[in-house]
Coordinates of N, CA and C in Angstrom, one line a residue:
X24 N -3.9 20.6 17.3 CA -3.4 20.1 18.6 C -1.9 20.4 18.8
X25 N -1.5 20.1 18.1 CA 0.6 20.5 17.4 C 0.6 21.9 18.2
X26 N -0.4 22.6 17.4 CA -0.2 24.0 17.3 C -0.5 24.7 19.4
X27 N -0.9 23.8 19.2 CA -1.4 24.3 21.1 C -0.7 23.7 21.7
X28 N 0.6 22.8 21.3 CA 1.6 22.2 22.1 C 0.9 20.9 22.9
X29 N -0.5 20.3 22.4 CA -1.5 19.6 23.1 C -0.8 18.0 22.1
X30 N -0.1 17.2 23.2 CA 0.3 15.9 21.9 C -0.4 14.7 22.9
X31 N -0.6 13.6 22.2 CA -1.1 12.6 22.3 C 0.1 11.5 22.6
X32 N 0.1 11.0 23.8 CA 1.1 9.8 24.2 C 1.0 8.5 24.0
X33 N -0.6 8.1 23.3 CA -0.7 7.0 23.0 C 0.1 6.2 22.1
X34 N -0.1 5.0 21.7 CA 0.4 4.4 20.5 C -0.2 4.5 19.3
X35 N -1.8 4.9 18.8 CA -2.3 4.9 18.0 C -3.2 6.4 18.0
X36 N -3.3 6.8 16.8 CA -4.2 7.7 16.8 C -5.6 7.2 15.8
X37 N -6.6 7.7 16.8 CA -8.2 7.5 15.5 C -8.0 6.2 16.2
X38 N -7.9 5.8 17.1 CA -8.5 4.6 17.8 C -9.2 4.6 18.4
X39 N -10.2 3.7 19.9 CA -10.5 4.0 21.1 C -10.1 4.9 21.9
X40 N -9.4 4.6 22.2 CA -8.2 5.7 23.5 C -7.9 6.7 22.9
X41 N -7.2 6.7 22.1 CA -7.1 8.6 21.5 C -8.7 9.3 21.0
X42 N -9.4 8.3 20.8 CA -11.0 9.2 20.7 C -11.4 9.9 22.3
X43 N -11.2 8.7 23.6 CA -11.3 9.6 24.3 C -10.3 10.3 24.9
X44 N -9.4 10.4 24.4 CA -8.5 11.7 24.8 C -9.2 12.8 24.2
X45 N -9.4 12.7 22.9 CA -10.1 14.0 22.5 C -11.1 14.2 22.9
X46 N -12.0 13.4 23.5 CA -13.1 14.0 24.3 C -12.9 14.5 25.8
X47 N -11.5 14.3 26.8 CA -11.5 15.0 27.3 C -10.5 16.3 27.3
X48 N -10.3 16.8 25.7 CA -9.7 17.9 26.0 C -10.1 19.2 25.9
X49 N -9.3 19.9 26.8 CA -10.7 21.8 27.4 C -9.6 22.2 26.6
X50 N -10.2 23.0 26.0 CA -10.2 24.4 24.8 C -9.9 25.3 25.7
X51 N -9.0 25.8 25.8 CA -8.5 27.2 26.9 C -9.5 28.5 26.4
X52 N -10.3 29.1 24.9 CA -11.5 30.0 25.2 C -12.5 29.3 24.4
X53 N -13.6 30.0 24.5 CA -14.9 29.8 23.9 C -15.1 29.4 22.2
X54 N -13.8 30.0 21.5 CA -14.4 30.3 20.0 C -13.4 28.6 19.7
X55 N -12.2 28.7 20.7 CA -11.8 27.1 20.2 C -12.4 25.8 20.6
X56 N -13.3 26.5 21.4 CA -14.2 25.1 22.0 C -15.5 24.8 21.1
X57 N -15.5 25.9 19.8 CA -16.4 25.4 19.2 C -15.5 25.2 18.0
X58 N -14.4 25.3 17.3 CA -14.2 24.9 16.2 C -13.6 23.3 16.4
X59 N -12.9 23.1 17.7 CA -12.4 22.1 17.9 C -13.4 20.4 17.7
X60 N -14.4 20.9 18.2 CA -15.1 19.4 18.0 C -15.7 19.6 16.6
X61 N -15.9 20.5 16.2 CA -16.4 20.8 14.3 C -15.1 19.9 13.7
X62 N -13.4 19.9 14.1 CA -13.0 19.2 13.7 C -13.0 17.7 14.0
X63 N -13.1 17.1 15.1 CA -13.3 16.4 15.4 C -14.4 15.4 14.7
X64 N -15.7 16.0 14.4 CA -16.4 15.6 13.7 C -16.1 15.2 12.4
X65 N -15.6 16.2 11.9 CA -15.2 16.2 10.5 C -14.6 14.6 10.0
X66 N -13.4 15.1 10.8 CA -12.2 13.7 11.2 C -13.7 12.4 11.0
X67 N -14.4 12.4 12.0 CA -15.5 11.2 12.2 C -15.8 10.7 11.1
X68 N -16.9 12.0 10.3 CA -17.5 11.5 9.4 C -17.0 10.9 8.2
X69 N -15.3 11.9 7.7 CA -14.9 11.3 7.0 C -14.7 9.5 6.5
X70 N -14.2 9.3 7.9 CA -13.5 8.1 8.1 C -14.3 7.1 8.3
X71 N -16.1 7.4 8.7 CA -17.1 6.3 8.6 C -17.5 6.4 7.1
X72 N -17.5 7.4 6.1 CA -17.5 7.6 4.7 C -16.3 6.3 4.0
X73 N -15.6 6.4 4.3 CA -14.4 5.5 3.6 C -14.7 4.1 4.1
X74 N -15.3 3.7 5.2 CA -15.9 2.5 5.4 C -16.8 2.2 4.8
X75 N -17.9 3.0 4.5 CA -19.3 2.6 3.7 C -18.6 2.4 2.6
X76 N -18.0 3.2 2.0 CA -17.2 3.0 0.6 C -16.5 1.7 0.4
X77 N -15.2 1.5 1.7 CA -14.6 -0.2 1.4 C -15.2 -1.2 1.7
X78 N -16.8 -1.1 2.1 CA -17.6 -2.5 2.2 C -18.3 -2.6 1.0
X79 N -18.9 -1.3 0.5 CA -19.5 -1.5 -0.7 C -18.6 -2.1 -1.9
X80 N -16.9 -1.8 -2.1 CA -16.0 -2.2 -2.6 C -16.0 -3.8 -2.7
X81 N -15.9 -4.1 -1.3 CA -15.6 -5.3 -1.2 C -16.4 -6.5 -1.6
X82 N -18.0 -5.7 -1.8 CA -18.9 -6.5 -2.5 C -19.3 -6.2 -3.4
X83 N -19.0 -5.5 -4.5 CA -18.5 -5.2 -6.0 C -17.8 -6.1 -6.5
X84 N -16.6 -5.9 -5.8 CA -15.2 -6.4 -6.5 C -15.7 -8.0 -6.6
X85 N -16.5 -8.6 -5.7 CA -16.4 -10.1 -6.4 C -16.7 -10.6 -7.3
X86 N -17.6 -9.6 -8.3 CA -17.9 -9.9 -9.6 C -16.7 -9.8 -10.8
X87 N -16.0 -9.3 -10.1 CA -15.3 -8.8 -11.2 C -14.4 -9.8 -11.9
X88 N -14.0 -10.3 -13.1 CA -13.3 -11.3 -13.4 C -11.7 -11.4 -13.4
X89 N -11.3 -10.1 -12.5 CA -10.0 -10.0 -11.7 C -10.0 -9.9 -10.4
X90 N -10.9 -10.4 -10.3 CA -11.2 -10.7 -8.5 C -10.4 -11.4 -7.9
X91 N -10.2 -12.8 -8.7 CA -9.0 -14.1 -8.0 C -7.5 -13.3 -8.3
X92 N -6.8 -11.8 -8.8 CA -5.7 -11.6 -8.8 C -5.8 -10.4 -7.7
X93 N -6.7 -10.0 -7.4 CA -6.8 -9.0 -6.0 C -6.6 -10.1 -5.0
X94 N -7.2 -11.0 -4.9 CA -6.9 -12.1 -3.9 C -5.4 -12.3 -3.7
X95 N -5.2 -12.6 -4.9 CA -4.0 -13.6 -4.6 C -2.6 -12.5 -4.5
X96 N -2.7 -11.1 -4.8 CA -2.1 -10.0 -4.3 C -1.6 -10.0 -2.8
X97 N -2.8 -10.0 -2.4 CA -3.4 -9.8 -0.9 C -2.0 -11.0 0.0
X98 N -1.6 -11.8 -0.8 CA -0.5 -12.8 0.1 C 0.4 -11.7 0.6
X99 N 0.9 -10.9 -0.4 CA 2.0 -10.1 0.0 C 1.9 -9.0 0.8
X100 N 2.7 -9.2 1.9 CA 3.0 -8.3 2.8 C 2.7 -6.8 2.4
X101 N 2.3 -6.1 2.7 CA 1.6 -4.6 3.0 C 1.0 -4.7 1.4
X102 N 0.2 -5.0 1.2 CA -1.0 -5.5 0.0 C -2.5 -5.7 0.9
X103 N -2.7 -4.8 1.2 CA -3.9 -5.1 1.8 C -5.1 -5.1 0.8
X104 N -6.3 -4.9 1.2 CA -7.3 -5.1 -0.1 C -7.2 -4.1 -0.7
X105 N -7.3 -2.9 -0.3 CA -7.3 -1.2 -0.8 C -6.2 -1.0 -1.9
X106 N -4.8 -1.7 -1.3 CA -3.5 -1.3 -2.2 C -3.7 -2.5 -3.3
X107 N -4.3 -3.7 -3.5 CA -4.7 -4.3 -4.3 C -5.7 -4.3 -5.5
X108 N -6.8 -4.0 -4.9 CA -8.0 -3.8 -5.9 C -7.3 -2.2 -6.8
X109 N -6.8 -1.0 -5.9 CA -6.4 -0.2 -6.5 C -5.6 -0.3 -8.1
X110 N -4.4 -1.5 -7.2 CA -3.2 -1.1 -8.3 C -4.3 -2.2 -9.6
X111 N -5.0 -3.1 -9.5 CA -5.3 -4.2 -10.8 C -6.6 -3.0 -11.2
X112 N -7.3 -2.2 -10.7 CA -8.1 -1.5 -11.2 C -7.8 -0.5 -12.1
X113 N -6.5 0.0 -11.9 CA -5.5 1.0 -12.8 C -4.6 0.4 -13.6
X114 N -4.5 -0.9 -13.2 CA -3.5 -1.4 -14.6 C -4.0 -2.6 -15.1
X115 N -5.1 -2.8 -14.4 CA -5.4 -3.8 -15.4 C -5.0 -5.3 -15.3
X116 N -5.4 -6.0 -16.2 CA -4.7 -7.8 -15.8 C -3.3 -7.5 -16.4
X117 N -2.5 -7.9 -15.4 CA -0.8 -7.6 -15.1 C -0.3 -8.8 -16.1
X118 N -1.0 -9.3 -16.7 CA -0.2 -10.6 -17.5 C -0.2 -9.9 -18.7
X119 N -0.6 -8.9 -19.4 CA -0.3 -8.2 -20.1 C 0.8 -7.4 -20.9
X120 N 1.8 -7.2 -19.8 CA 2.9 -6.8 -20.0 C 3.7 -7.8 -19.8
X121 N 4.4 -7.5 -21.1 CA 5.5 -8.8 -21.4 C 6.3 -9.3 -20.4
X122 N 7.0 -8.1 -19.4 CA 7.9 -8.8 -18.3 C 7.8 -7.9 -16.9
X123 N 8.1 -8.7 -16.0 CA 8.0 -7.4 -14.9 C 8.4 -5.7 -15.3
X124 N 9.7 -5.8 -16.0 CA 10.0 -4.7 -15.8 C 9.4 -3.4 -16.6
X125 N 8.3 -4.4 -17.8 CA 7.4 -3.2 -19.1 C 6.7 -3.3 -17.8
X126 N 6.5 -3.7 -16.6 CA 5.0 -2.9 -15.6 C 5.8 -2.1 -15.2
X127 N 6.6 -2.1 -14.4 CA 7.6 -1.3 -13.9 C 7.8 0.0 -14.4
X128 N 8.2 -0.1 -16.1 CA 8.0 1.2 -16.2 C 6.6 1.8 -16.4
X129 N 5.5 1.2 -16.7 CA 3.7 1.4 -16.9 C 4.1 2.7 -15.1
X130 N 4.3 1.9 -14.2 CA 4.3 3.0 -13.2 C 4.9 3.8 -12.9
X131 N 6.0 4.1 -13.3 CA 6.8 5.3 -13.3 C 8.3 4.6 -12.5
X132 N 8.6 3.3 -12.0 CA 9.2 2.9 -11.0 C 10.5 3.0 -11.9
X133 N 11.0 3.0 -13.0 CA 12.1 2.5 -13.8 C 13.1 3.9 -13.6
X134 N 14.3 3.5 -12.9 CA 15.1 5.3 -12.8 C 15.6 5.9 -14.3
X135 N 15.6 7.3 -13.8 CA 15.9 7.7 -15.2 C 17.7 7.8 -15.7
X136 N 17.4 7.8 -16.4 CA 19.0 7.3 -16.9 C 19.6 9.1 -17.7
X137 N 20.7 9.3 -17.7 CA 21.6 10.4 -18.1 C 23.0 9.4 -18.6
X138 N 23.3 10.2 -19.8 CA 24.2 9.6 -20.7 C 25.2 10.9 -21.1
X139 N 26.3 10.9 -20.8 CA 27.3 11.6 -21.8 C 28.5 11.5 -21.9
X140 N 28.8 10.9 -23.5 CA 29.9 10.4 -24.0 C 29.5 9.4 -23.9
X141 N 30.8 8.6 -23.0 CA 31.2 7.1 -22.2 C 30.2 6.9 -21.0
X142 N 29.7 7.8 -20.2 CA 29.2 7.8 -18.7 C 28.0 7.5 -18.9
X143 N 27.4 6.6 -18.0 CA 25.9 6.5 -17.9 C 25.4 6.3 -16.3
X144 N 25.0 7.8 -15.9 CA 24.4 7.2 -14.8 C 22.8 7.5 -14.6
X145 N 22.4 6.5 -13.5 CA 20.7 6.7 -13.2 C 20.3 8.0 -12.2
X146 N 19.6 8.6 -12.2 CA 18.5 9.3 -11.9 C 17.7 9.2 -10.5
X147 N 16.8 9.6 -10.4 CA 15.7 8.9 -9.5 C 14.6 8.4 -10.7
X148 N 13.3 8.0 -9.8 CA 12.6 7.3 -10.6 C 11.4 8.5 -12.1
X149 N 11.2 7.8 -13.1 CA 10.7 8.7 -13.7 C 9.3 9.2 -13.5
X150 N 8.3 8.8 -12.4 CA 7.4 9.0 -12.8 C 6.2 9.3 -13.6
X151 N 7.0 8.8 -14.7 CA 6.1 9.0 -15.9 C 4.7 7.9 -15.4
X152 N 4.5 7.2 -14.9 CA 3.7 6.2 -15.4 C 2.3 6.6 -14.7
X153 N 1.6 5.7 -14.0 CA -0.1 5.5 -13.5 C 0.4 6.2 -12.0
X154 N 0.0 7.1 -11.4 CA -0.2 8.0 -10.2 C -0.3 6.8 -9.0
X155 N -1.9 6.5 -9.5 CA -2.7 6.4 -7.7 C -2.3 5.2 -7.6
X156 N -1.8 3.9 -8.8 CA -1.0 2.7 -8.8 C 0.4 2.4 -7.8
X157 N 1.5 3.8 -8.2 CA 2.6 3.7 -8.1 C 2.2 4.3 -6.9
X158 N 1.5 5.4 -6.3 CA 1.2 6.0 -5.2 C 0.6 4.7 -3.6
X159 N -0.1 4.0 -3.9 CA -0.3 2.6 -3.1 C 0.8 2.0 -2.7
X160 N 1.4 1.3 -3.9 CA 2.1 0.3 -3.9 C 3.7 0.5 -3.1
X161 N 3.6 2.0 -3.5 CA 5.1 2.8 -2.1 C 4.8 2.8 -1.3
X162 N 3.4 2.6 -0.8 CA 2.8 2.8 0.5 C 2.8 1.4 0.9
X163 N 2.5 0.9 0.4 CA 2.5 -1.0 0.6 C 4.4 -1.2 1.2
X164 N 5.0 -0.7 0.5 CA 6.4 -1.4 0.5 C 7.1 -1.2 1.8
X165 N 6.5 0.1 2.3 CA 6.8 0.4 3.5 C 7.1 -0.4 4.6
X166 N 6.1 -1.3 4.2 CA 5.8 -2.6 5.5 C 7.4 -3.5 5.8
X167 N 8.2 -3.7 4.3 CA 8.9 -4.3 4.7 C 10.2 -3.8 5.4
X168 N 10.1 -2.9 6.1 CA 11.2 -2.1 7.1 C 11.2 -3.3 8.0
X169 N 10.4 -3.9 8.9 CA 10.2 -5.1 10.1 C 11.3 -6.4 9.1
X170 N 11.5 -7.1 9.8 CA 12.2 -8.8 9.6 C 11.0 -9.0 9.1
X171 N 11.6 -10.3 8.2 CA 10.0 -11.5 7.6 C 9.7 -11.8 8.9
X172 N 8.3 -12.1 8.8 CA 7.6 -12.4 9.5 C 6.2 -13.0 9.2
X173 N 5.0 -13.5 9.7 CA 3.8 -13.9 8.9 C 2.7 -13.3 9.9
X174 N 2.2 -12.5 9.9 CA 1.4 -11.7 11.1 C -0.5 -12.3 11.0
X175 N -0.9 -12.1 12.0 CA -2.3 -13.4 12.2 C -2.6 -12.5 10.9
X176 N -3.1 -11.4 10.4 CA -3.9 -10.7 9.5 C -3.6 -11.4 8.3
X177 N -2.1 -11.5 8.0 CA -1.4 -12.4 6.7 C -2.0 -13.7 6.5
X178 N -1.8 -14.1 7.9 CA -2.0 -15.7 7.5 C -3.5 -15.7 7.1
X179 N -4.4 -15.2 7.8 CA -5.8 -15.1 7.2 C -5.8 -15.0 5.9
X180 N -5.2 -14.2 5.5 CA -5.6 -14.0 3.7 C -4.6 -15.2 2.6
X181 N -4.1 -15.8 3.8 CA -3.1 -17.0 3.0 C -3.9 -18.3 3.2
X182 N -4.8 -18.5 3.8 CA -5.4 -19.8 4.0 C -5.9 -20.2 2.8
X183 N -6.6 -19.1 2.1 CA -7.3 -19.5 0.7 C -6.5 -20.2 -0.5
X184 N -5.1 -19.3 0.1 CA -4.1 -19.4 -2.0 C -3.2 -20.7 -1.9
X185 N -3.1 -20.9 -3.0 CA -3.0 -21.9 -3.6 C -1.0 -22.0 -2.9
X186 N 0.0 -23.0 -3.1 CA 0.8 -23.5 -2.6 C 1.9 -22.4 -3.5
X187 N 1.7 -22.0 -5.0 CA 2.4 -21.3 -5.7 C 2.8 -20.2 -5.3
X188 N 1.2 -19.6 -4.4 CA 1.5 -18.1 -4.2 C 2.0 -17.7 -3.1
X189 N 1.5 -19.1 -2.2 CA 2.3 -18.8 -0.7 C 3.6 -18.8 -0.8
X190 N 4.6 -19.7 -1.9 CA 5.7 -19.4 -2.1 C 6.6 -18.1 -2.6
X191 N 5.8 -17.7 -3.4 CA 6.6 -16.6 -3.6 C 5.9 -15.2 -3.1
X192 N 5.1 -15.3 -1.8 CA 4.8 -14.0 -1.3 C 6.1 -13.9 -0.4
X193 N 6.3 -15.7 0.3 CA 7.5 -15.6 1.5 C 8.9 -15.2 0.2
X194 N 8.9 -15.6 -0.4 CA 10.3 -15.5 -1.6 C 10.4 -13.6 -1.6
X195 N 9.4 -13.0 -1.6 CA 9.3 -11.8 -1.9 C 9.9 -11.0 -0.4
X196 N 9.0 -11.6 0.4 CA 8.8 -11.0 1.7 C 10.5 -11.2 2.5
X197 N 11.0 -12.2 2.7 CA 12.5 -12.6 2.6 C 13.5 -11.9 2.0
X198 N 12.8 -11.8 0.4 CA 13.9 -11.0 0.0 C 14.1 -9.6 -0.3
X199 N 12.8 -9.1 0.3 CA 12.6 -7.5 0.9 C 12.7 -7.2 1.6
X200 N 13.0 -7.5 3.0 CA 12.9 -7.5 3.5 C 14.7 -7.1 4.2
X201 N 15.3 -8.2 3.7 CA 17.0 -8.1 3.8 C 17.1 -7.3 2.9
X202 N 16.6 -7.0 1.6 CA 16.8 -5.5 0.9 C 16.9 -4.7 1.0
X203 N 15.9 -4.1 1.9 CA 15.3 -2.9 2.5 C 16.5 -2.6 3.9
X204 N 17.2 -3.7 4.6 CA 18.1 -3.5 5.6 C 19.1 -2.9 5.4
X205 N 19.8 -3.8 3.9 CA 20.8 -3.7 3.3 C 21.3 -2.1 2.7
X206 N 20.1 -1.7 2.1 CA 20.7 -0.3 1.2 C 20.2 0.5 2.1
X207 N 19.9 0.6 3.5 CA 19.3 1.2 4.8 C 20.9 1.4 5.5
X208 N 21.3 0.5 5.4 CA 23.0 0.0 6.1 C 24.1 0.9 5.4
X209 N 23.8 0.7 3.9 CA 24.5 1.7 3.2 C 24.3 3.5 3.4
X210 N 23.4 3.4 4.0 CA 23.3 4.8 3.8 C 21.9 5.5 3.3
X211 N 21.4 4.9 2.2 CA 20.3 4.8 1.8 C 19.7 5.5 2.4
X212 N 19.0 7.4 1.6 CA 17.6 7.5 2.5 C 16.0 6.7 2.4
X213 N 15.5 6.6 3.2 CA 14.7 5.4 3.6 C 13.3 5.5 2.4
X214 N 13.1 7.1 2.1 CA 12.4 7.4 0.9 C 12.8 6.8 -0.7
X215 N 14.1 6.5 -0.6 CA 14.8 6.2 -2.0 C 15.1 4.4 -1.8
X216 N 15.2 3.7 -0.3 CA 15.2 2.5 -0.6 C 14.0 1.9 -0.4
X217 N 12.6 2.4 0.1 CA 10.8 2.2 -0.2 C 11.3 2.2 -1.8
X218 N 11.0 2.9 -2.7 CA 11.4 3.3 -3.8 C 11.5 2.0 -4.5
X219 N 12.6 1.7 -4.1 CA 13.5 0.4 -4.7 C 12.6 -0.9 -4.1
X220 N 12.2 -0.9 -3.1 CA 11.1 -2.2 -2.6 C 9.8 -2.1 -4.0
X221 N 9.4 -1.3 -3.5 CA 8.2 -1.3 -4.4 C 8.3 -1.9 -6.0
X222 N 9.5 -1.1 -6.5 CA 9.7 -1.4 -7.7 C 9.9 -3.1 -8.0
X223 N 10.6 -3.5 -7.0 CA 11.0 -4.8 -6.8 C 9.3 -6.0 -6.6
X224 N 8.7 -4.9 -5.7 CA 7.5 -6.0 -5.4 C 6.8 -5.7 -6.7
X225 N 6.8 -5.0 -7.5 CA 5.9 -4.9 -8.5 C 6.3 -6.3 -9.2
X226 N 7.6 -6.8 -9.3 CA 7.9 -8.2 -10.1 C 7.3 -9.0 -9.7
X227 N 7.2 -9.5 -8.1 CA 6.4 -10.3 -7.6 C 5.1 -10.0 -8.0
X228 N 4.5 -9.4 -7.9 CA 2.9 -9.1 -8.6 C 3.1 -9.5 -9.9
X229 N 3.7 -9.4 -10.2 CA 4.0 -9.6 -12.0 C 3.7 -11.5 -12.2
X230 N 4.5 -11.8 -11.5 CA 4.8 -13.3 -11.2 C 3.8 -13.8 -10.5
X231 N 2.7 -13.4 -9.5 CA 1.7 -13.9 -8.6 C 0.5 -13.8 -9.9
X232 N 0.3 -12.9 -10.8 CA -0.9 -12.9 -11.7 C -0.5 -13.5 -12.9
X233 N 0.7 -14.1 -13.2 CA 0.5 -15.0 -13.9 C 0.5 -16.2 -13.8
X234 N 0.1 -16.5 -12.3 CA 0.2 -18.4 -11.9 C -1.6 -18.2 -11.8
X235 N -2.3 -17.1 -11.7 CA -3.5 -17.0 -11.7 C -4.5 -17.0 -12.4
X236 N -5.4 -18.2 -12.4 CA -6.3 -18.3 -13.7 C -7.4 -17.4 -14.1
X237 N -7.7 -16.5 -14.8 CA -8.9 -15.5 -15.1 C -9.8 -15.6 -16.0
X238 N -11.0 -15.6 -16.0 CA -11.9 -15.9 -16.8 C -11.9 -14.8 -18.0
X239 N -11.9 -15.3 -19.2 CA -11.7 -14.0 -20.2 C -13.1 -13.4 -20.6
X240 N -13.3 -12.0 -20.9 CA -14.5 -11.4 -20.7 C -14.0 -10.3 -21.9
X241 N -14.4 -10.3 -22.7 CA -15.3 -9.0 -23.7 C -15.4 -7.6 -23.0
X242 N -15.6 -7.2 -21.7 CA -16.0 -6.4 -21.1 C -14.4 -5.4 -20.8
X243 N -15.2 -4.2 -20.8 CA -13.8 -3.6 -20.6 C -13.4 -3.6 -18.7
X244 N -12.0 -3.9 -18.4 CA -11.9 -3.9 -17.4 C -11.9 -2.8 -16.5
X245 N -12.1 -1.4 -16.6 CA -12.6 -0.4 -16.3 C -13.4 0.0 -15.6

């Protein structure tokens, strides 16, 4: 659509309204009038595939005996179920690692460091660690660009937890929030201060799964 100079003025794309935009738009010849809805479809099917998938998920995951730490994730601001179940699926019960920062580097979030002589300075981040973990969780961190705030979706997933976790999702969310302003203010490109949220909310996760009780199981978490 880019490419045909054809753009969409709504506010959302893959919603109602932009579905029927694409249903009223004419193909200027014949051969685009048939590849166009082939994509259109595509786009469709995909995206009802990922729903069959996150409901079947969602009724999986309750057996699982890290079920109550995907939950209690879910407090924190851009942690939705997906960036949740993902990151404890790939790392596992997070009480594990001795302190936030051995998770920290588990995902690659820890910058790399250069040394010579006297001088020591950081890097960007190493990468080394879990992909699709660290890959979510920058996507989660995003959210805190906006001021705190508690949005109807949040509070839904906060009615359940317990008084410990509601504290330190807002402790988190507060203090990522002025974070994210702050090294934005400085200059900061917006890719390198996500970066630095994320790394930061991985502590909070660190700290939310260990006020969380888990049943211990034989079973590999896998």
């Amino acid at each position: 659509m880019l490419r045909h100079d054809s753009r969409y003025v709504g506010r959302a794309h893959w919603g109602p309204a932009h579905l029927r935009w694409l249903s009223e738009v004419v193909c200027p010849t014949p051969a685009q009038h048939i590849v166009f809805p082939e994509y259109v479809r595509a786009v469709s099917e995909h995206h009802e595939r990922l729903q069959r998938l996150e409901h079947e998920l969602h009724e999986h995951v309750k057996a699982w005996r890290l079920y109550p730490v995907v939950e209690a994730l879910q407090a924190l601001r851009g942690v939705q179920f997906t960036v949740a179940v993902t990151l404890v699926a790939d790392m596992g019960d997070l009480t594990r690692f001795e302190s936030p920062r051995a998770l920290m580097k588990c995902m690659g979030l820890i910058p790399s460091a250069y040394s010579s002589g006297e001088q020591r300075r950081q890097g960007s981040m190493t990468k080394a660690g879990n992909t699709h973990a660290r890959r979510v969780l920058v996507e989660g961190a995003w959210a805190y660009r906006s001021p705190a705030k508690v949005s109807r979706h949040l509070q839904l997933r906060l009615e359940k937890q317990p008084k410990v976790i509601q504290d330190i999702r807002w402790k988190a969310q507060v203090r990522l929030c002025k974070r994210y302003r702050r090294l934005v203010s400085r200059g900061k490109h917006a890719n390198v201060v996500t970066v630095a949220i994320a790394r930061e909310l991985t502590g909070f996760m660190w700290a939310m799964a260990k006020e969380v009780p888990i049943a211990v199981s034989d079973q590999d978490d896998s």
